[in-house]
Each structure stands twice: as C-alpha cells, then as structure tokens.
N, CA and C atoms as an extended XYZ file, in Angstrom:
555
Properties=species:S:1:pos:R:3:atomname:S:1:resname:S:1:resid:I:1 pbc="F F F"
N       -66.530       -5.236     -120.669 N   MET     1
C       -66.748       -4.657     -120.883 CA  MET     1
C       -66.555       -3.355     -119.357 C   MET     1
N       -67.584       -4.987     -117.974 N   LYS     2
C       -67.717       -3.972     -116.557 CA  LYS     2
C       -66.285       -3.622     -116.306 C   LYS     2
N       -65.095       -4.644     -117.116 N   LYS     3
C       -63.542       -3.649     -116.324 CA  LYS     3
C       -63.101       -3.378     -116.321 C   LYS     3
N       -63.731       -2.992     -118.361 N   PHE     4
C       -63.285       -1.411     -118.610 CA  PHE     4
C       -63.593       -0.527     -117.562 C   PHE     4
N       -64.702       -0.052     -117.379 N   TYR     5
C       -65.032        0.797     -116.546 CA  TYR     5
C       -64.602        1.471     -114.935 C   TYR     5
N       -64.603       -0.301     -114.444 N   GLN     6
C       -64.123       -0.266     -113.001 CA  GLN     6
C       -61.953        0.310     -113.397 C   GLN     6
N       -61.644        0.133     -113.826 N   ASN     7
C       -60.121        0.403     -114.220 CA  ASN     7
C       -60.953        1.838     -114.166 C   ASN     7
N       -61.398        2.927     -114.852 N   ALA     8
C       -61.826        3.749     -115.186 CA  ALA     8
C       -61.749        4.594     -113.899 C   ALA     8
N       -63.119        4.225     -113.201 N   ASP     9
C       -63.136        4.788     -111.957 CA  ASP     9
C       -62.287        4.723     -111.139 C   ASP     9
N       -61.399        3.079     -110.937 N   HIS    10
C       -59.915        3.909     -110.521 CA  HIS    10
C       -59.627        5.018     -110.704 C   HIS    10
N       -59.045        5.018     -111.996 N   GLU    11
C       -57.437        6.093     -111.736 CA  GLU    11
C       -58.411        7.235     -111.820 C   GLU    11
N       -59.607        7.310     -111.821 N   THR    12
C       -60.119        9.015     -111.821 CA  THR    12
C       -60.245        8.783     -109.539 C   THR    12
N       -60.333        8.005     -109.328 N   ASP    13
C       -60.491        8.035     -107.752 CA  ASP    13
C       -58.979        8.355     -106.805 C   ASP    13
N       -57.866        7.927     -107.829 N   LYS    14
C       -56.229        8.059     -107.366 CA  LYS    14
C       -55.782        9.397     -107.898 C   LYS    14
N       -56.503        9.996     -109.621 N   SER    15
C       -55.824       10.388     -109.929 CA  SER    15
C       -57.123       12.250     -108.849 C   SER    15
N       -58.136       11.942     -108.190 N   LYS    16
C       -58.755       12.966     -107.560 CA  LYS    16
C       -58.546       13.011     -105.716 C   LYS    16
N       -57.621       11.575     -105.355 N   SER    17
C       -56.679       12.024     -104.669 CA  SER    17
C       -55.517       12.142     -104.344 C   SER    17
N       -54.710       12.099     -105.275 N   ALA    18
C       -53.414       12.745     -106.067 CA  ALA    18
C       -53.982       14.556     -105.610 C   ALA    18
N       -55.222       15.015     -106.109 N   GLU    19
C       -55.252       16.079     -106.732 CA  GLU    19
C       -55.732       17.154     -104.679 C   GLU    19
N       -56.310       15.704     -103.679 N   THR    20
C       -56.334       16.710     -102.879 CA  THR    20
C       -55.736       16.790     -101.641 C   THR    20
N       -54.651       15.682     -102.200 N   LYS    21
C       -53.134       15.440     -101.284 CA  LYS    21
C       -52.412       16.729     -101.992 C   LYS    21
N       -52.748       17.568     -103.167 N   LYS    22
C       -51.075       18.162     -104.178 CA  LYS    22
C       -52.138       19.894     -103.350 C   LYS    22
N       -53.577       19.861     -103.592 N   ARG    23
C       -54.121       20.887     -101.971 CA  ARG    23
C       -53.308       20.531     -101.106 C   ARG    23
N       -53.906       20.177     -100.391 N   LYS    24
C       -53.862       20.075      -98.929 CA  LYS    24
C       -51.734       20.878      -98.339 C   LYS    24
N       -51.539       19.772      -99.507 N   ASN    25
C       -50.139       20.201      -99.110 CA  ASN    25
C       -49.850       21.170      -99.698 C   ASN    25
N       -49.979       22.037     -100.586 N   MET    26
C       -50.283       23.635     -100.561 CA  MET    26
C       -50.496       24.976      -99.757 C   MET    26
N       -51.590       24.439      -98.807 N   ARG    27
C       -52.644       25.119      -98.478 CA  ARG    27
C       -51.452       24.660      -96.883 C   ARG    27
N       -51.224       23.822      -96.139 N   ARG    28
C       -50.410       23.810      -95.131 CA  ARG    28
C       -49.116       24.700      -95.447 C   ARG    28
N       -48.363       24.677      -96.506 N   LEU    29
C       -47.464       24.888      -97.318 CA  LEU    29
C       -47.117       26.995      -97.473 C   LEU    29
N       -48.656       27.001      -96.813 N   GLY    30
C       -48.298       27.880      -97.421 CA  GLY    30
C       -48.943       29.236      -99.157 C   GLY    30
N       -50.099       28.341      -99.790 N   GLY    31
C       -49.997       28.750     -100.822 CA  GLY    31
C       -48.988       28.272     -101.803 C   GLY    31
N       -49.318       29.105     -102.593 N   GLY    32
C       -48.774       28.841     -104.235 CA  GLY    32
C       -47.813       29.125     -104.717 C   GLY    32
N       -47.200       29.832     -103.319 N   GLY    33
C       -46.085       30.649     -103.655 CA  GLY    33
C       -46.275       32.140     -104.394 C   GLY    33
N       -45.437       33.005     -104.693 N   LEU    34
C       -45.342       34.494     -105.134 CA  LEU    34
C       -45.066       34.361     -106.699 C   LEU    34
N       -45.034       35.224     -107.219 N   SER    35
C       -44.654       35.621     -108.575 CA  SER    35
C       -43.719       36.701     -108.379 C   SER    35
N       -42.126       36.082     -109.539 N   LEU    36
C       -40.638       37.224     -108.826 CA  LEU    36
C       -41.247       38.853     -108.709 C   LEU    36
N       -42.309       39.352     -109.568 N   GLN    37
C       -42.485       40.288     -110.103 CA  GLN    37
C       -43.736       40.786     -108.730 C   GLN    37
N       -44.290       40.232     -107.972 N   THR    38
C       -44.951       40.183     -107.192 CA  THR    38
C       -44.437       40.402     -106.278 C   THR    38
N       -43.190       39.547     -105.746 N   PHE    39
C       -42.662       39.191     -104.612 CA  PHE    39
C       -41.788       40.801     -104.419 C   PHE    39
N       -41.099       41.560     -106.425 N   ALA    40
C       -40.113       42.678     -105.669 CA  ALA    40
C       -41.923       43.366     -106.186 C   ALA    40
N       -42.833       43.984     -106.446 N   ASN    41
C       -43.540       45.068     -105.531 CA  ASN    41
C       -43.727       45.320     -104.383 C   ASN    41
N       -43.948       43.337     -103.110 N   MET    42
C       -44.273       43.639     -101.925 CA  MET    42
C       -42.844       44.338     -101.707 C   MET    42
N       -41.520       43.795     -101.381 N   LYS    43
C       -39.765       44.585     -101.239 CA  LYS    43
C       -40.484       45.515     -100.714 C   LYS    43
N       -40.358       46.488     -102.922 N   SER    44
C       -40.175       48.003     -102.503 CA  SER    44
C       -41.774       49.111     -102.389 C   SER    44
N       -42.820       48.255     -102.108 N   GLU    45
C       -43.723       49.185     -101.339 CA  GLU    45
C       -43.285       49.789      -99.799 C   GLU    45
N       -43.635       50.601      -99.377 N   ASN    46
C       -43.609       50.319      -98.353 CA  ASN    46
C       -45.019       50.233      -96.962 C   ASN    46
N       -45.193       49.760      -96.353 N   ASN    47
C       -46.351       49.090      -95.596 CA  ASN    47
C       -46.216       49.959      -94.385 C   ASN    47
N       -45.251       50.335      -93.262 N   ARG    48
C       -45.773       50.921      -92.870 CA  ARG    48
C       -44.769       50.335      -90.818 C   ARG    48
N       -44.672       49.088      -91.711 N   TYR    49
C       -45.229       47.913      -90.541 CA  TYR    49
C       -43.769       47.743      -89.903 C   TYR    49
N       -42.813       49.007      -89.220 N   ASN    50
C       -41.760       48.886      -88.913 CA  ASN    50
C       -41.279       47.446      -87.407 C   ASN    50
N       -41.365       46.876      -86.803 N   PRO    51
C       -41.683       45.992      -84.693 CA  PRO    51
C       -41.237       47.417      -84.606 C   PRO    51
N       -39.657       47.563      -84.308 N   SER    52
C       -38.397       48.491      -83.451 CA  SER    52
C       -39.173       49.620      -83.872 C   SER    52
N       -39.633       50.441      -84.545 N   LEU    53
C       -40.930       52.264      -84.558 CA  LEU    53
C       -41.587       51.801      -83.734 C   LEU    53
N       -42.485       50.301      -83.874 N   ILE    54
C       -43.711       50.812      -83.309 CA  ILE    54
C       -43.430       50.994      -81.872 C   ILE    54
N       -42.138       50.007      -81.003 N   LYS    55
C       -41.822       49.738      -79.545 CA  LYS    55
C       -41.593       51.094      -79.487 C   LYS    55
N       -40.438       51.764      -80.107 N   LYS    56
C       -40.078       53.091      -79.756 CA  LYS    56
C       -41.108       53.979      -80.040 C   LYS    56
N       -42.082       54.260      -80.316 N   GLN    57
C       -43.905       54.635      -79.702 CA  GLN    57
C       -44.408       53.796      -78.521 C   GLN    57
N       -44.436       53.193      -78.509 N   LYS    58
C       -45.667       52.278      -77.334 CA  LYS    58
C       -44.479       52.812      -76.680 C   LYS    58
N       -43.293       52.867      -76.206 N   GLU    59
C       -42.056       53.021      -74.974 CA  GLU    59
C       -42.873       54.850      -74.399 C   GLU    59
N       -42.816       55.584      -75.743 N   PHE    60
C       -43.009       56.959      -75.563 CA  PHE    60
C       -44.190       56.823      -75.179 C   PHE    60
N       -45.423       56.372      -75.596 N   TYR    61
C       -46.368       56.678      -74.590 CA  TYR    61
C       -46.627       56.592      -73.386 C   TYR    61
N       -45.882       55.506      -72.936 N   LYS    62
C       -45.837       54.668      -71.974 CA  LYS    62
C       -45.362       55.968      -71.129 C   LYS    62
N       -43.775       56.301      -71.621 N   ASN    63
C       -43.276       57.050      -70.583 CA  ASN    63
C       -43.886       58.612      -70.680 C   ASN    63
N       -44.910       58.990      -71.428 N   ALA    64
C       -45.714       60.110      -71.590 CA  ALA    64
C       -46.709       59.958      -70.348 C   ALA    64
N       -48.029       59.123      -70.826 N   LYS    65
C       -48.637       58.677      -69.190 CA  LYS    65
C       -47.931       58.951      -67.917 C   LYS    65
N       -47.122       57.697      -67.749 N   TYR    66
C       -46.076       58.278      -66.560 CA  TYR    66
C       -46.410       59.930      -66.013 C   TYR    66
N       -44.904       60.059      -67.100 N   VAL    67
C       -45.038       61.420      -66.398 CA  VAL    67
C       -46.083       61.937      -65.878 C   VAL    67
N       -47.200       62.217      -66.636 N   SER    68
C       -48.870       63.180      -66.667 CA  SER    68
C       -49.666       62.931      -65.299 C   SER    68
N       -49.310       61.179      -64.664 N   LYS    69
C       -49.138       61.204      -63.775 CA  LYS    69
C       -48.301       61.594      -62.553 C   LYS    69
N       -46.924       61.468      -62.408 N   PHE    70
C       -46.384       62.769      -61.753 CA  PHE    70
C       -46.645       63.442      -61.227 C   PHE    70
N       -46.771       63.939      -62.727 N   ARG    71
C       -47.425       65.757      -62.955 CA  ARG    71
C       -48.502       65.930      -62.008 C   ARG    71
N       -49.879       65.443      -62.497 N   LYS    72
C       -50.610       65.287      -61.257 CA  LYS    72
C       -50.366       64.637      -60.283 C   LYS    72
N       -49.760       63.698      -59.763 N   SER    73
C       -50.043       63.765      -57.826 CA  SER    73
C       -48.837       64.953      -57.451 C   SER    73
N       -48.052       65.957      -58.141 N   LEU    74
C       -47.315       66.954      -57.275 CA  LEU    74
C       -48.201       68.049      -57.254 C   LEU    74
N       -49.660       67.992      -58.135 N   LYS    75
C       -50.234       68.884      -58.565 CA  LYS    75
C       -51.418       68.939      -57.042 C   LYS    75
N       -51.473       68.176      -57.059 N   GLN    76
C       -52.559       67.305      -55.963 CA  GLN    76
C       -51.711       68.187      -54.420 C   GLN    76
N       -50.699       67.266      -54.717 N   GLN    77
C       -49.794       67.970      -53.158 CA  GLN    77
C       -49.318       69.494      -53.716 C   GLN    77
N       -49.509       70.159      -54.005 N   ASN    78
C       -48.963       71.675      -54.209 CA  ASN    78
C       -47.252       71.146      -54.243 C   ASN    78
N       -46.631       70.368      -55.049 N   ILE    79
C       -45.304       70.621      -55.043 CA  ILE    79
C       -45.365       71.260      -56.659 C   ILE    79
N       -44.643       72.395      -56.625 N   PRO    80
C       -43.827       73.648      -58.110 CA  PRO    80
C       -42.909       72.162      -58.526 C   PRO    80
N       -44.082       72.804      -60.219 N   ASP    81
C       -44.183       71.798      -61.203 CA  ASP    81
C       -42.226       71.948      -62.225 C   ASP    81
N       -41.401       71.500      -61.972 N   LYS    82
C       -40.245       71.491      -62.280 CA  LYS    82
C       -39.386       71.274      -64.156 C   LYS    82
N       -39.034       71.757      -65.289 N   ASN    83
C       -38.923       71.207      -65.904 CA  ASN    83
C       -37.720       70.437      -66.168 C   ASN    83
N       -37.145       70.877      -67.457 N   GLU    84
C       -36.092       70.743      -68.020 CA  GLU    84
C       -34.661       71.287      -67.403 C   GLU    84
N       -35.449       72.280      -67.381 N   THR    85
C       -33.748       74.030      -67.267 CA  THR    85
C       -33.779       73.848      -65.473 C   THR    85
N       -34.511       73.427      -64.651 N   GLY    86
C       -35.086       73.588      -63.683 CA  GLY    86
C       -35.801       74.552      -62.771 C   GLY    86
N       -36.038       75.653      -63.726 N   GLU    87
C       -36.968       75.907      -62.971 CA  GLU    87
C       -38.451       76.137      -63.624 C   GLU    87
N       -39.131       76.805      -62.543 N   THR    88
C       -40.595       76.146      -61.861 CA  THR    88
C       -41.418       76.255      -63.391 C   THR    88
N       -42.096       75.635      -63.982 N   SER    89
C       -42.614       75.476      -65.204 CA  SER    89
C       -44.065       76.885      -65.237 C   SER    89
N       -44.664       77.518      -64.057 N   LYS    90
C       -44.787       78.477      -63.210 CA  LYS    90
C       -44.084       79.251      -62.520 C   LYS    90
N       -44.706       81.046      -64.181 N   VAL    91
C       -44.126       82.010      -63.513 CA  VAL    91
C       -45.161       82.357      -62.037 C   VAL    91
N       -45.104       82.585      -61.110 N   GLY    92
C       -46.201       82.795      -59.277 CA  GLY    92
C       -45.309       84.207      -59.379 C   GLY    92
N       -46.047       85.239      -58.345 N   ASP    93
C       -46.558       86.053      -57.467 CA  ASP    93
C       -46.278       85.645      -56.029 C   ASP    93
N       -45.542       86.589      -55.675 N   ASP    94
C       -44.698       86.265      -54.360 CA  ASP    94
C       -46.509       85.909      -53.436 C   ASP    94
N       -47.453       85.650      -54.020 N   ASP    95
C       -49.038       85.639      -53.349 CA  ASP    95
C       -49.126       84.039      -53.538 C   ASP    95
N       -48.512       83.351      -54.496 N   ASP    96
C       -48.710       82.034      -54.819 CA  ASP    96
C       -47.313       81.404      -53.520 C   ASP    96
N       -46.519       82.230      -53.525 N   ASP    97
C       -45.269       81.791      -52.844 CA  ASP    97
C       -45.507       81.648      -51.123 C   ASP    97
N       -46.816       82.740      -50.868 N   ASP    98
C       -47.191       82.695      -49.219 CA  ASP    98
C       -48.244       81.713      -48.790 C   ASP    98
N       -49.004       81.237      -50.328 N   LYS    99
C       -50.003       80.236      -50.027 CA  LYS    99
C       -49.359       79.183      -50.270 C   LYS    99
N       -48.335       78.309      -50.984 N   ARG   100
C       -47.608       77.522      -50.909 CA  ARG   100
C       -46.639       77.159      -49.654 C   ARG   100
N       -46.648       77.888      -49.229 N   LYS   101
C       -45.704       78.129      -47.165 CA  LYS   101
C       -47.182       78.039      -46.556 C   LYS   101
N       -48.276       78.129      -46.755 N   GLY   102
C       -48.832       77.773      -45.910 CA  GLY   102
C       -49.696       76.507      -46.570 C   GLY   102
N       -49.679       76.503      -46.907 N   LYS   103
C       -49.757       74.982      -46.862 CA  LYS   103
C       -48.435       73.231      -47.498 C   LYS   103
N       -47.208       73.959      -46.453 N   SER   104
C       -47.178       73.116      -47.375 CA  SER   104
C       -46.870       72.022      -45.916 C   SER   104
N       -46.645       72.664      -44.807 N   ASN   105
C       -47.396       72.210      -43.253 CA  ASN   105
C       -47.831       70.895      -43.527 C   ASN   105
N       -49.004       71.364      -44.425 N   LYS   106
C       -49.953       70.169      -43.979 CA  LYS   106
C       -50.336       68.931      -44.696 C   LYS   106
N       -49.172       69.339      -46.595 N   ARG   107
C       -49.205       68.308      -47.500 CA  ARG   107
C       -48.471       67.171      -46.414 C   ARG   107
N       -48.079       66.198      -47.449 N   ILE   108
C       -47.671       64.592      -46.713 CA  ILE   108
C       -46.616       65.013      -47.477 C   ILE   108
N       -45.127       64.657      -47.336 N   GLY   109
C       -44.701       64.935      -47.616 CA  GLY   109
C       -43.560       63.085      -48.961 C   GLY   109
N       -43.522       63.226      -49.741 N   VAL   110
C       -43.093       61.258      -50.732 CA  VAL   110
C       -42.402       60.895      -49.099 C   VAL   110
N       -41.817       61.225      -48.642 N   GLU   111
C       -40.390       60.334      -47.965 CA  GLU   111
C       -41.448       59.890      -46.423 C   GLU   111
N       -42.539       60.550      -46.455 N   ASP   112
C       -43.690       60.465      -44.673 CA  ASP   112
C       -44.617       59.126      -45.483 C   ASP   112
N       -45.012       59.498      -47.071 N   LEU   113
C       -45.604       58.396      -47.209 CA  LEU   113
C       -45.090       57.309      -47.885 C   LEU   113
N       -43.782       57.284      -48.421 N   TYR   114
C       -42.730       55.630      -48.132 CA  TYR   114
C       -43.266       55.582      -47.028 C   TYR   114
N       -42.732       55.770      -45.844 N   LYS   115
C       -42.931       55.659      -45.180 CA  LYS   115
C       -43.830       54.898      -44.248 C   LYS   115
N       -45.144       55.509      -44.593 N   GLN   116
C       -46.070       54.684      -44.031 CA  GLN   116
C       -46.482       53.797      -44.597 C   GLN   116
N       -46.405       54.124      -46.134 N   THR   117
C       -46.977       52.703      -46.980 CA  THR   117
C       -45.734       51.139      -46.716 C   THR   117
N       -44.658       51.632      -46.364 N   ARG   118
C       -43.825       50.775      -45.848 CA  ARG   118
C       -44.091       49.605      -44.832 C   ARG   118
N       -44.329       50.717      -43.566 N   ASP   119
C       -45.226       50.026      -42.494 CA  ASP   119
C       -46.507       49.755      -42.269 C   ASP   119
N       -46.622       49.390      -43.199 N   GLU   120
C       -48.009       49.322      -43.493 CA  GLU   120
C       -47.875       47.913      -44.105 C   GLU   120
N       -47.139       47.703      -44.615 N   MET   121
C       -46.471       46.267      -45.614 CA  MET   121
C       -46.539       45.893      -44.400 C   MET   121
N       -45.236       46.185      -43.213 N   GLU   122
C       -44.731       45.211      -42.349 CA  GLU   122
C       -44.645       45.315      -41.493 C   GLU   122
N       -46.462       45.326      -41.440 N   ARG   123
C       -47.038       45.440      -40.370 CA  ARG   123
C       -48.033       44.075      -40.198 C   ARG   123
N       -48.137       43.486      -42.565 N   VAL   124
C       -49.125       43.264      -43.308 CA  VAL   124
C       -48.064       42.004      -42.401 C   VAL   124
N       -47.520       41.899      -43.302 N   ARG   125
C       -45.667       41.156      -43.210 CA  ARG   125
C       -46.132       40.216      -41.434 C   ARG   125
N       -46.177       41.151      -40.472 N   LYS   126
C       -46.120       40.366      -39.927 CA  LYS   126
C       -47.207       39.752      -39.097 C   LYS   126
N       -48.404       40.133      -39.764 N   GLU   127
C       -49.584       39.177      -39.491 CA  GLU   127
C       -49.393       38.218      -40.351 C   GLU   127
N       -49.292       37.958      -41.587 N   ARG   128
C       -49.390       36.945      -41.980 CA  ARG   128
C       -48.269       36.295      -41.452 C   ARG   128
N       -47.289       36.400      -40.393 N   GLU   129
C       -46.064       35.117      -40.600 CA  GLU   129
C       -46.843       34.744      -39.194 C   GLU   129
N       -47.020       35.292      -38.635 N   ALA   130
C       -48.102       34.996      -37.340 CA  ALA   130
C       -49.143       33.376      -37.294 C   ALA   130
N       -50.262       34.241      -38.510 N   MET   131
C       -50.823       33.551      -38.351 CA  MET   131
C       -50.741       32.324      -39.376 C   MET   131
N       -49.500       31.632      -39.992 N   PHE   132
C       -48.338       31.189      -40.903 CA  PHE   132
C       -47.945       29.939      -39.719 C   PHE   132
N       -47.135       31.041      -38.327 N   GLN   133
C       -46.693       29.844      -37.321 CA  GLN   133
C       -47.868       28.751      -36.570 C   GLN   133
N       -48.908       30.060      -36.442 N   ALA   134
C       -50.435       29.064      -35.463 CA  ALA   134
C       -50.435       28.754      -36.400 C   ALA   134
N       -51.011       28.189      -37.735 N   LYS   135
C       -50.854       26.545      -38.092 CA  LYS   135
C       -50.038       26.260      -38.442 C   LYS   135
N       -49.012       26.580      -38.191 N   LYS   136
C       -48.168       25.205      -38.422 CA  LYS   136
C       -48.088       24.687      -37.319 C   LYS   136
N       -48.035       25.456      -35.960 N   GLU   137
C       -48.221       24.587      -34.870 CA  GLU   137
C       -49.300       23.521      -34.304 C   GLU   137
N       -50.449       24.476      -34.529 N   ALA   138
C       -51.707       23.904      -34.486 CA  ALA   138
C       -51.173       22.209      -36.013 C   ALA   138
N       -50.336       21.901      -36.386 N   LYS   139
C       -50.996       21.049      -37.628 CA  LYS   139
C       -49.834       19.729      -36.489 C   LYS   139
N       -48.365       20.156      -36.406 N   GLU   140
C       -47.585       19.710      -36.002 CA  GLU   140
C       -48.463       18.826      -34.694 C   GLU   140
N       -49.547       20.111      -33.721 N   GLU   141
C       -50.041       19.561      -31.889 CA  GLU   141
C       -50.808       18.736      -32.582 C   GLU   141
N       -51.084       18.610      -33.509 N   ALA   142
C       -52.644       17.629      -34.064 CA  ALA   142
C       -52.243       15.892      -35.002 C   ALA   142
N       -50.407       16.263      -35.216 N   GLU   143
C       -49.599       15.406      -36.292 CA  GLU   143
C       -49.548       14.923      -34.863 C   GLU   143
N       -48.969       14.652      -34.254 N   SER   144
C       -48.540       14.170      -32.328 CA  SER   144
C       -49.578       13.737      -32.313 C   SER   144
N       -50.698       14.238      -31.650 N   ARG   145
C       -52.070       13.004      -31.256 CA  ARG   145
C       -52.084       12.147      -32.348 C   ARG   145
N       -52.301       12.468      -33.485 N   ARG   146
C       -51.998       11.027      -33.689 CA  ARG   146
C       -51.994        9.928      -34.322 C   ARG   146
N       -49.963        9.882      -34.013 N   LYS   147
C       -48.796       10.199      -34.118 CA  LYS   147
C       -49.494        8.868      -32.699 C   LYS   147
N       -48.903        9.495      -31.610 N   GLU   148
C       -48.873        8.866      -30.294 CA  GLU   148
C       -50.696        7.790      -30.608 C   GLU   148
N       -52.069        8.402      -30.990 N   ALA   149
C       -53.435        7.405      -30.556 CA  ALA   149
C       -53.432        5.902      -32.079 C   ALA   149
N       -52.213        6.097      -32.975 N   LYS   150
C       -51.568        5.227      -34.064 CA  LYS   150
C       -50.894        4.687      -32.863 C   LYS   150
N       -50.123        4.578      -32.047 N   GLY   151
C       -49.466        4.197      -32.083 CA  GLY   151
C       -49.490        3.212      -30.467 C   GLY   151
N       -50.565        3.955      -30.041 N   LYS   152
C       -51.626        3.398      -28.554 CA  LYS   152
C       -52.799        2.287      -29.404 C   LYS   152
N       -52.725        2.523      -30.597 N   MET   153
C       -54.371        1.566      -31.312 CA  MET   153
C       -53.394        0.010      -31.899 C   MET   153
N       -51.839        0.333      -32.000 N   LEU   154
C       -51.178       -1.231      -32.841 CA  LEU   154
C       -50.920       -1.348      -31.622 C   LEU   154
N       -50.711       -1.406      -30.887 N   ARG   155
C       -49.782       -2.089      -29.879 CA  ARG   155
C       -51.107       -3.610      -29.497 C   ARG   155
N       -49.350       -4.138      -29.207 N   LYS   156
C       -50.067       -5.784      -29.332 CA  LYS   156
C       -49.609       -6.828      -27.578 C   LYS   156
N       -49.855       -7.507      -26.842 N   THR   157
C       -49.713       -8.564      -26.676 CA  THR   157
C       -48.678       -9.306      -26.908 C   THR   157
N       -47.645      -10.235      -25.640 N   ARG   158
C       -47.162      -11.101      -26.092 CA  ARG   158
C       -47.474      -11.733      -26.992 C   ARG   158
N       -48.449      -12.270      -27.131 N   HIS   159
C       -49.350      -13.281      -28.071 CA  HIS   159
C       -49.274      -12.517      -29.325 C   HIS   159
N       -49.694      -11.155      -29.541 N   GLY   160
C       -49.601      -10.781      -30.986 CA  GLY   160
C       -50.784      -10.127      -30.918 C   GLY   160
N       -51.573      -10.517      -29.886 N   GLN   161
C       -53.292       -9.824      -29.784 CA  GLN   161
C       -53.245       -8.184      -29.296 C   GLN   161
N       -54.299       -7.709      -30.262 N   PRO   162
C       -54.360       -6.011      -30.072 CA  PRO   162
C       -54.462       -5.935      -28.743 C   PRO   162
N       -53.292       -5.168      -28.034 N   VAL   163
C       -54.675       -4.140      -26.584 CA  VAL   163
C       -55.654       -3.752      -26.614 C   VAL   163
N       -56.906       -3.921      -25.896 N   MET   164
C       -57.685       -3.775      -25.884 CA  MET   164
C       -58.748       -2.551      -25.263 C   MET   164
N       -57.493       -2.341      -24.311 N   LYS   165
C       -57.364       -0.674      -23.199 CA  LYS   165
C       -57.699        0.480      -24.151 C   LYS   165
N       -56.130       -0.117      -24.739 N   TYR   166
C       -56.610        2.000      -25.837 CA  TYR   166
C       -57.555        1.914      -26.591 C   TYR   166
N       -58.119        0.226      -27.400 N   ARG   167
C       -59.202        0.598      -28.573 CA  ARG   167
C       -60.325        1.096      -28.129 C   ARG   167
N       -61.094        0.748      -26.859 N   ILE   168
C       -62.322        0.741      -25.936 CA  ILE   168
C       -61.699        2.473      -25.898 C   ILE   168
N       -60.793        2.841      -24.809 N   GLU   169
C       -60.735        4.689      -24.548 CA  GLU   169
C       -61.750        5.187      -26.216 C   GLU   169
N       -60.973        4.962      -27.154 N   HIS   170
C       -60.235        5.111      -28.220 CA  HIS   170
C       -62.433        5.462      -28.953 C   HIS   170
N       -63.012        4.515      -28.685 N   LEU   171
C       -64.599        4.726      -28.829 CA  LEU   171
C       -65.361        5.231      -28.002 C   LEU   171
N       -65.153        5.061      -26.243 N   LEU   172
C       -65.867        6.280      -25.920 CA  LEU   172
C       -65.170        7.384      -25.859 C   LEU   172
N       -63.920        7.781      -26.361 N   GLU   173
C       -64.092        9.164      -26.668 CA  GLU   173
C       -64.536        9.689      -27.691 C   GLU   173
N       -64.553        9.198      -28.546 N   SER   174
C       -65.613        9.497      -29.663 CA  SER   174
C       -67.418        8.963      -29.716 C   SER   174
N       -67.364        9.141      -28.968 N   ILE   175
C       -68.480        8.087      -28.346 CA  ILE   175
C       -68.614        9.310      -27.924 C   ILE   175
N       -68.164       10.104      -26.318 N   LYS   176
C       -69.005       11.420      -26.403 CA  LYS   176
C       -68.448       12.766      -27.157 C   LYS   176
N       -67.949       12.545      -27.654 N   LYS   177
C       -67.761       13.930      -28.963 CA  LYS   177
C       -69.265       13.642      -29.816 C   LYS   177
N       -68.730       13.180      -30.262 N   SER   178
C       -71.290       13.143      -30.351 CA  SER   178
C       -71.700       13.015      -30.143 C   SER   178
N       -71.442       12.904      -28.580 N   ALA   179
C       -72.898       12.923      -28.271 CA  ALA   179
C       -72.618       14.261      -27.381 C   ALA   179
N       -71.700       14.635      -27.208 N   GLY   180
C       -71.614       16.236      -26.367 CA  GLY   180
C       -71.565       16.665      -25.297 C   GLY   180
N       -70.709       15.338      -25.195 N   ILE   181
C       -70.463       15.410      -23.401 CA  ILE   181
C       -68.860       15.806      -23.656 C   ILE   181
N       -68.905       16.634      -22.199 N   ASN   182
C       -67.368       16.611      -21.910 CA  ASN   182
C       -66.674       16.118      -20.964 C   ASN   182
N       -66.008       15.715      -20.501 N   GLU   183
C       -65.406       15.163      -18.629 CA  GLU   183
C       -64.794       16.059      -19.099 C   GLU   183
N       -64.871       15.442      -16.923 N   ILE   184
C       -64.208       17.649      -16.050 CA  ILE   184
C       -63.202       16.555      -14.777 C   ILE   184
N       -62.148       16.870      -15.918 N   ALA   185
C       -61.304       15.789      -15.339 CA  ALA   185
C       -59.687       15.563      -16.062 C   ALA   185
C-alpha cells in the first residue's frame, strides 16, 4: 500500500510541473491567443492609433511653436511681420511707419546678431585652444624632465654598479622641496 500512495504523489507532481511549464510558456508567448471572432472585431474597430498621423501632428505642433517664437522675436525687434502673401499682417497708419523708422536705427539686425555670436564663439574657441596648447607643452616638458631623471638614475658604472652621484642629487632635491628651501644658483 505504501508504494501505491508514493506513485500517486509522484504522478501528481509530474502533472503539476507540466501545468506550470505550460502556464509559463503561455505567459512567455503572450497568452493563449485570440479567438477568430475577437481578432476580426479588433481589426474592424478604429482605435485611433495611427503612428504616421501622430508623427505628422507632432511635426505640425513643433513647426507652429517655431513660427510663434519667430514672430515673438520679430515683434521684440520691431520688424513688421509678413504673412504668406507677402503683405504686412497689420494695416498700419503713417504714424506707425514713422515710429518704426525712428526705432530702426536702434534695433540690432539679424546679421549683426549673427556676427556677434560668431565672434564670441570664435574667441571662446581660441581661448580653449590656447589652454589646450599650454597644457600640452607643460605635459611634454614634465615628461622630458622625467625621462632625463630616469636616464640618470639608471646609469651604471663599468662594473654594473649604479652611479650614486645622480641618486644623491635626486635625494637632495627632494629633501629641499619638502623643507621649502629654494636654491639660488
């Protein structure tokens, strides 16, 4: 009797593991699938999701934002805004024209603004290059000093012994640096 119960438990364990595997596979594969009726209904519905339409709308709103920013900048510079037909958007009086003529001398033109920003960027670029060049020169100088010191430290006599003169000089220099003594010679 004992063996019968053990076999029954073993079979249920196998069936449970098979069910869990099946469930995991179904979950991994995205569920049990759709019925034909559900699939047909989903295809017939217009769910308003159209990626190309969404892209066009985003582009339209982005362009509208750019146009409004451009118009604001024109308004700040007191430049008359022109619509697609080439006519001014405001029907102005002669008084408005006189005011604009008086202010036209004061406003900064787009070309002048472009030149100013370009000159500023050029100046910043030159400063950056000068700093980079100075760092590069300092690095090369330090590297040459280290190379020279290394060459002196590794010198040997005829018998293969290290030359102590350069090692002692190096020790003396390091002691003077740590003590803060500057040699004037």
